[in-house]
């Protein structure tokens, strides 16, 4: 979605989504620090 409209997901919203994914990761019994050089699963999917 964001590829079609760069402004659809704002930076703050992206950070909120990453935090939510970290919470889901923990609830699943996984450790976010084990992924993406310690930054969490969502960070491995981010495009910089």
PDB file of N, CA and C in Angstrom:
ATOM      1  N   UNK A   1       0.810  -1.190   0.000  1.00  0.00           N
ATOM      2  CA  UNK A   1       0.000   0.000   0.000  1.00  0.00           C
ATOM      3  C   UNK A   1       0.855   1.257   0.000  1.00  0.00           C
ATOM      4  N   UNK A   2       1.846   1.280   0.855  1.00  0.00           N
ATOM      5  CA  UNK A   2       2.658   2.483   0.978  1.00  0.00           C
ATOM      6  C   UNK A   2       3.467   2.758  -0.282  1.00  0.00           C
ATOM      7  N   UNK A   3       3.751   1.725  -1.090  1.00  0.00           N
ATOM      8  CA  UNK A   3       4.485   1.937  -2.338  1.00  0.00           C
ATOM      9  C   UNK A   3       3.667   2.772  -3.319  1.00  0.00           C
ATOM     10  N   UNK A   4       2.345   2.623  -3.296  1.00  0.00           N
ATOM     11  CA  UNK A   4       1.482   3.384  -4.196  1.00  0.00           C
ATOM     12  C   UNK A   4       1.308   4.817  -3.723  1.00  0.00           C
ATOM     13  N   UNK A   5       1.297   5.030  -2.416  1.00  0.00           N
ATOM     14  CA  UNK A   5       1.106   6.359  -1.847  1.00  0.00           C
ATOM     15  C   UNK A   5       2.066   6.508  -0.671  1.00  0.00           C
ATOM     16  N   UNK A   6       3.179   7.183  -0.897  1.00  0.00           N
ATOM     17  CA  UNK A   6       4.235   7.314   0.105  1.00  0.00           C
ATOM     18  C   UNK A   6       3.738   7.813   1.462  1.00  0.00           C
ATOM     19  N   UNK A   7       2.654   8.562   1.497  1.00  0.00           N
ATOM     20  CA  UNK A   7       2.200   9.151   2.745  1.00  0.00           C
ATOM     21  C   UNK A   7       1.147   8.361   3.483  1.00  0.00           C
ATOM     22  N   UNK A   8       0.812   7.173   3.000  1.00  0.00           N
ATOM     23  CA  UNK A   8      -0.285   6.432   3.615  1.00  0.00           C
ATOM     24  C   UNK A   8       0.055   5.965   5.034  1.00  0.00           C
ATOM     25  N   UNK A   9       1.311   5.628   5.284  1.00  0.00           N
ATOM     26  CA  UNK A   9       1.737   5.225   6.620  1.00  0.00           C
ATOM     27  C   UNK A   9       2.840   6.184   7.064  1.00  0.00           C
ATOM     28  N   UNK A  10       2.535   6.987   8.063  1.00  0.00           N
ATOM     29  CA  UNK A  10       3.483   7.981   8.557  1.00  0.00           C
ATOM     30  C   UNK A  10       4.543   7.328   9.445  1.00  0.00           C
ATOM     31  N   UNK A  11       5.624   8.037   9.690  1.00  0.00           N
ATOM     32  CA  UNK A  11       6.733   7.508  10.482  1.00  0.00           C
ATOM     33  C   UNK A  11       6.282   7.048  11.863  1.00  0.00           C
ATOM     34  N   UNK A  12       5.498   7.851  12.540  1.00  0.00           N
ATOM     35  CA  UNK A  12       5.007   7.479  13.870  1.00  0.00           C
ATOM     36  C   UNK A  12       4.176   6.217  13.838  1.00  0.00           C
ATOM     37  N   UNK A  13       3.357   6.089  12.796  1.00  0.00           N
ATOM     38  CA  UNK A  13       2.539   4.889  12.645  1.00  0.00           C
ATOM     39  C   UNK A  13       3.410   3.671  12.373  1.00  0.00           C
ATOM     40  N   UNK A  14       4.467   3.852  11.612  1.00  0.00           N
ATOM     41  CA  UNK A  14       5.399   2.746  11.352  1.00  0.00           C
ATOM     42  C   UNK A  14       6.030   2.268  12.647  1.00  0.00           C
ATOM     43  N   UNK A  15       6.430   3.209  13.480  1.00  0.00           N
ATOM     44  CA  UNK A  15       7.031   2.850  14.766  1.00  0.00           C
ATOM     45  C   UNK A  15       6.020   2.116  15.645  1.00  0.00           C
ATOM     46  N   UNK A  16       4.764   2.561  15.626  1.00  0.00           N
ATOM     47  CA  UNK A  16       3.711   1.880  16.389  1.00  0.00           C
ATOM     48  C   UNK A  16       3.514   0.455  15.892  1.00  0.00           C
ATOM     49  N   UNK A  17       3.535   0.274  14.578  1.00  0.00           N
ATOM     50  CA  UNK A  17       3.388  -1.068  14.007  1.00  0.00           C
ATOM     51  C   UNK A  17       4.562  -1.963  14.395  1.00  0.00           C
ATOM     52  N   UNK A  18       5.763  -1.420  14.385  1.00  0.00           N
ATOM     53  CA  UNK A  18       6.940  -2.198  14.791  1.00  0.00           C
ATOM     54  C   UNK A  18       6.824  -2.619  16.252  1.00  0.00           C
ATOM     55  N   UNK A  19       6.368  -1.717  17.098  1.00  0.00           N
ATOM     56  CA  UNK A  19       6.185  -2.039  18.514  1.00  0.00           C
ATOM     57  C   UNK A  19       5.131  -3.131  18.683  1.00  0.00           C
ATOM     58  N   UNK A  20       4.039  -3.040  17.935  1.00  0.00           N
ATOM     59  CA  UNK A  20       2.992  -4.064  17.990  1.00  0.00           C
ATOM     60  C   UNK A  20       3.544  -5.420  17.556  1.00  0.00           C
ATOM     61  N   UNK A  21       4.321  -5.434  16.495  1.00  0.00           N
ATOM     62  CA  UNK A  21       4.911  -6.689  16.022  1.00  0.00           C
ATOM     63  C   UNK A  21       5.863  -7.250  17.072  1.00  0.00           C
ATOM     64  N   UNK A  22       6.610  -6.397  17.758  1.00  0.00           N
ATOM     65  CA  UNK A  22       7.480  -6.869  18.840  1.00  0.00           C
ATOM     66  C   UNK A  22       6.653  -7.494  19.964  1.00  0.00           C
ATOM     67  N   UNK A  23       5.521  -6.891  20.297  1.00  0.00           N
ATOM     68  CA  UNK A  23       4.653  -7.441  21.340  1.00  0.00           C
ATOM     69  C   UNK A  23       4.087  -8.795  20.925  1.00  0.00           C
ATOM     70  N   UNK A  24       3.692  -8.915  19.674  1.00  0.00           N
ATOM     71  CA  UNK A  24       3.183 -10.189  19.156  1.00  0.00           C
ATOM     72  C   UNK A  24       4.294 -11.236  19.168  1.00  0.00           C
ATOM     73  N   UNK A  25       5.499 -10.824  18.804  1.00  0.00           N
ATOM     74  CA  UNK A  25       6.651 -11.727  18.825  1.00  0.00           C
ATOM     75  C   UNK A  25       6.862 -12.281  20.230  1.00  0.00           C
ATOM     76  N   UNK A  26       6.838 -11.399  21.227  1.00  0.00           N
ATOM     77  CA  UNK A  26       7.009 -11.829  22.614  1.00  0.00           C
ATOM     78  C   UNK A  26       5.881 -12.758  23.050  1.00  0.00           C
ATOM     79  N   UNK A  27       4.645 -12.431  22.688  1.00  0.00           N
ATOM     80  CA  UNK A  27       3.495 -13.267  23.050  1.00  0.00           C
ATOM     81  C   UNK A  27       3.587 -14.647  22.411  1.00  0.00           C
ATOM     82  N   UNK A  28       4.293 -14.731  21.299  1.00  0.00           N
ATOM     83  CA  UNK A  28       4.470 -16.009  20.594  1.00  0.00           C
ATOM     84  C   UNK A  28       5.612 -16.832  21.175  1.00  0.00           C
ATOM     85  N   UNK A  29       6.297 -16.262  22.159  1.00  0.00           N
ATOM     86  CA  UNK A  29       7.403 -16.971  22.786  1.00  0.00           C
ATOM     87  C   UNK A  29       8.741 -16.745  22.107  1.00  0.00           C
ATOM     88  N   UNK A  30       8.788 -15.818  21.169  1.00  0.00           N
ATOM     89  CA  UNK A  30      10.037 -15.497  20.481  1.00  0.00           C
ATOM     90  C   UNK A  30      10.642 -14.242  21.102  1.00  0.00           C
ATOM     91  N   UNK A  31      11.891 -13.980  20.802  1.00  0.00           N
ATOM     92  CA  UNK A  31      12.584 -12.805  21.323  1.00  0.00           C
ATOM     93  C   UNK A  31      12.904 -11.862  20.166  1.00  0.00           C
ATOM     94  N   UNK A  32      12.325 -10.655  20.161  1.00  0.00           N
ATOM     95  CA  UNK A  32      12.596  -9.703  19.078  1.00  0.00           C
ATOM     96  C   UNK A  32      14.087  -9.442  18.872  1.00  0.00           C
ATOM     97  N   UNK A  33      14.861  -9.461  19.936  1.00  0.00           N
ATOM     98  CA  UNK A  33      16.300  -9.170  19.839  1.00  0.00           C
ATOM     99  C   UNK A  33      17.063 -10.236  19.059  1.00  0.00           C
ATOM    100  N   UNK A  34      16.411 -11.372  18.789  1.00  0.00           N
ATOM    101  CA  UNK A  34      17.054 -12.441  18.013  1.00  0.00           C
ATOM    102  C   UNK A  34      16.961 -12.206  16.506  1.00  0.00           C
ATOM    103  N   UNK A  35      16.310 -11.119  16.096  1.00  0.00           N
ATOM    104  CA  UNK A  35      16.062 -10.874  14.677  1.00  0.00           C
ATOM    105  C   UNK A  35      16.589  -9.509  14.252  1.00  0.00           C
ATOM    106  N   UNK A  36      16.996  -9.420  12.997  1.00  0.00           N
ATOM    107  CA  UNK A  36      17.425  -8.154  12.377  1.00  0.00           C
ATOM    108  C   UNK A  36      18.471  -7.426  13.221  1.00  0.00           C
ATOM    109  N   UNK A  37      19.506  -8.159  13.571  1.00  0.00           N
ATOM    110  CA  UNK A  37      20.618  -7.583  14.346  1.00  0.00           C
ATOM    111  C   UNK A  37      20.134  -6.946  15.643  1.00  0.00           C
ATOM    112  N   UNK A  38      19.140  -7.570  16.262  1.00  0.00           N
ATOM    113  CA  UNK A  38      18.637  -7.101  17.547  1.00  0.00           C
ATOM    114  C   UNK A  38      17.521  -6.084  17.477  1.00  0.00           C
ATOM    115  N   UNK A  39      17.089  -5.725  16.283  1.00  0.00           N
ATOM    116  CA  UNK A  39      16.068  -4.687  16.127  1.00  0.00           C
ATOM    117  C   UNK A  39      14.645  -5.235  16.041  1.00  0.00           C
ATOM    118  N   UNK A  40      14.484  -6.539  15.912  1.00  0.00           N
ATOM    119  CA  UNK A  40      13.153  -7.136  15.856  1.00  0.00           C
ATOM    120  C   UNK A  40      12.758  -7.563  14.452  1.00  0.00           C
ATOM    121  N   UNK A  41      11.772  -8.450  14.390  1.00  0.00           N
ATOM    122  CA  UNK A  41      11.330  -9.026  13.116  1.00  0.00           C
ATOM    123  C   UNK A  41      10.903  -7.947  12.119  1.00  0.00           C
ATOM    124  N   UNK A  42      10.134  -6.977  12.575  1.00  0.00           N
ATOM    125  CA  UNK A  42       9.623  -5.946  11.667  1.00  0.00           C
ATOM    126  C   UNK A  42      10.753  -5.179  10.994  1.00  0.00           C
ATOM    127  N   UNK A  43      11.836  -4.980  11.701  1.00  0.00           N
ATOM    128  CA  UNK A  43      12.944  -4.211  11.138  1.00  0.00           C
ATOM    129  C   UNK A  43      13.559  -4.904   9.929  1.00  0.00           C
ATOM    130  N   UNK A  44      13.494  -6.227   9.897  1.00  0.00           N
ATOM    131  CA  UNK A  44      14.055  -6.951   8.749  1.00  0.00           C
ATOM    132  C   UNK A  44      13.231  -6.722   7.483  1.00  0.00           C
ATOM    133  N   UNK A  45      12.007  -6.218   7.637  1.00  0.00           N
ATOM    134  CA  UNK A  45      11.123  -5.974   6.493  1.00  0.00           C
ATOM    135  C   UNK A  45      11.096  -4.515   6.062  1.00  0.00           C
ATOM    136  N   UNK A  46      11.713  -3.644   6.836  1.00  0.00           N
ATOM    137  CA  UNK A  46      11.683  -2.213   6.526  1.00  0.00           C
ATOM    138  C   UNK A  46      12.621  -1.887   5.383  1.00  0.00           C
ATOM    139  N   UNK A  47      12.217  -0.930   4.578  1.00  0.00           N
ATOM    140  CA  UNK A  47      13.052  -0.438   3.484  1.00  0.00           C
ATOM    141  C   UNK A  47      13.551   0.948   3.850  1.00  0.00           C
ATOM    142  N   UNK A  48      14.842   1.121   3.826  1.00  0.00           N
ATOM    143  CA  UNK A  48      15.425   2.410   4.197  1.00  0.00           C
ATOM    144  C   UNK A  48      15.825   3.180   2.986  1.00  0.00           C
TER     145      UNK A  48
END
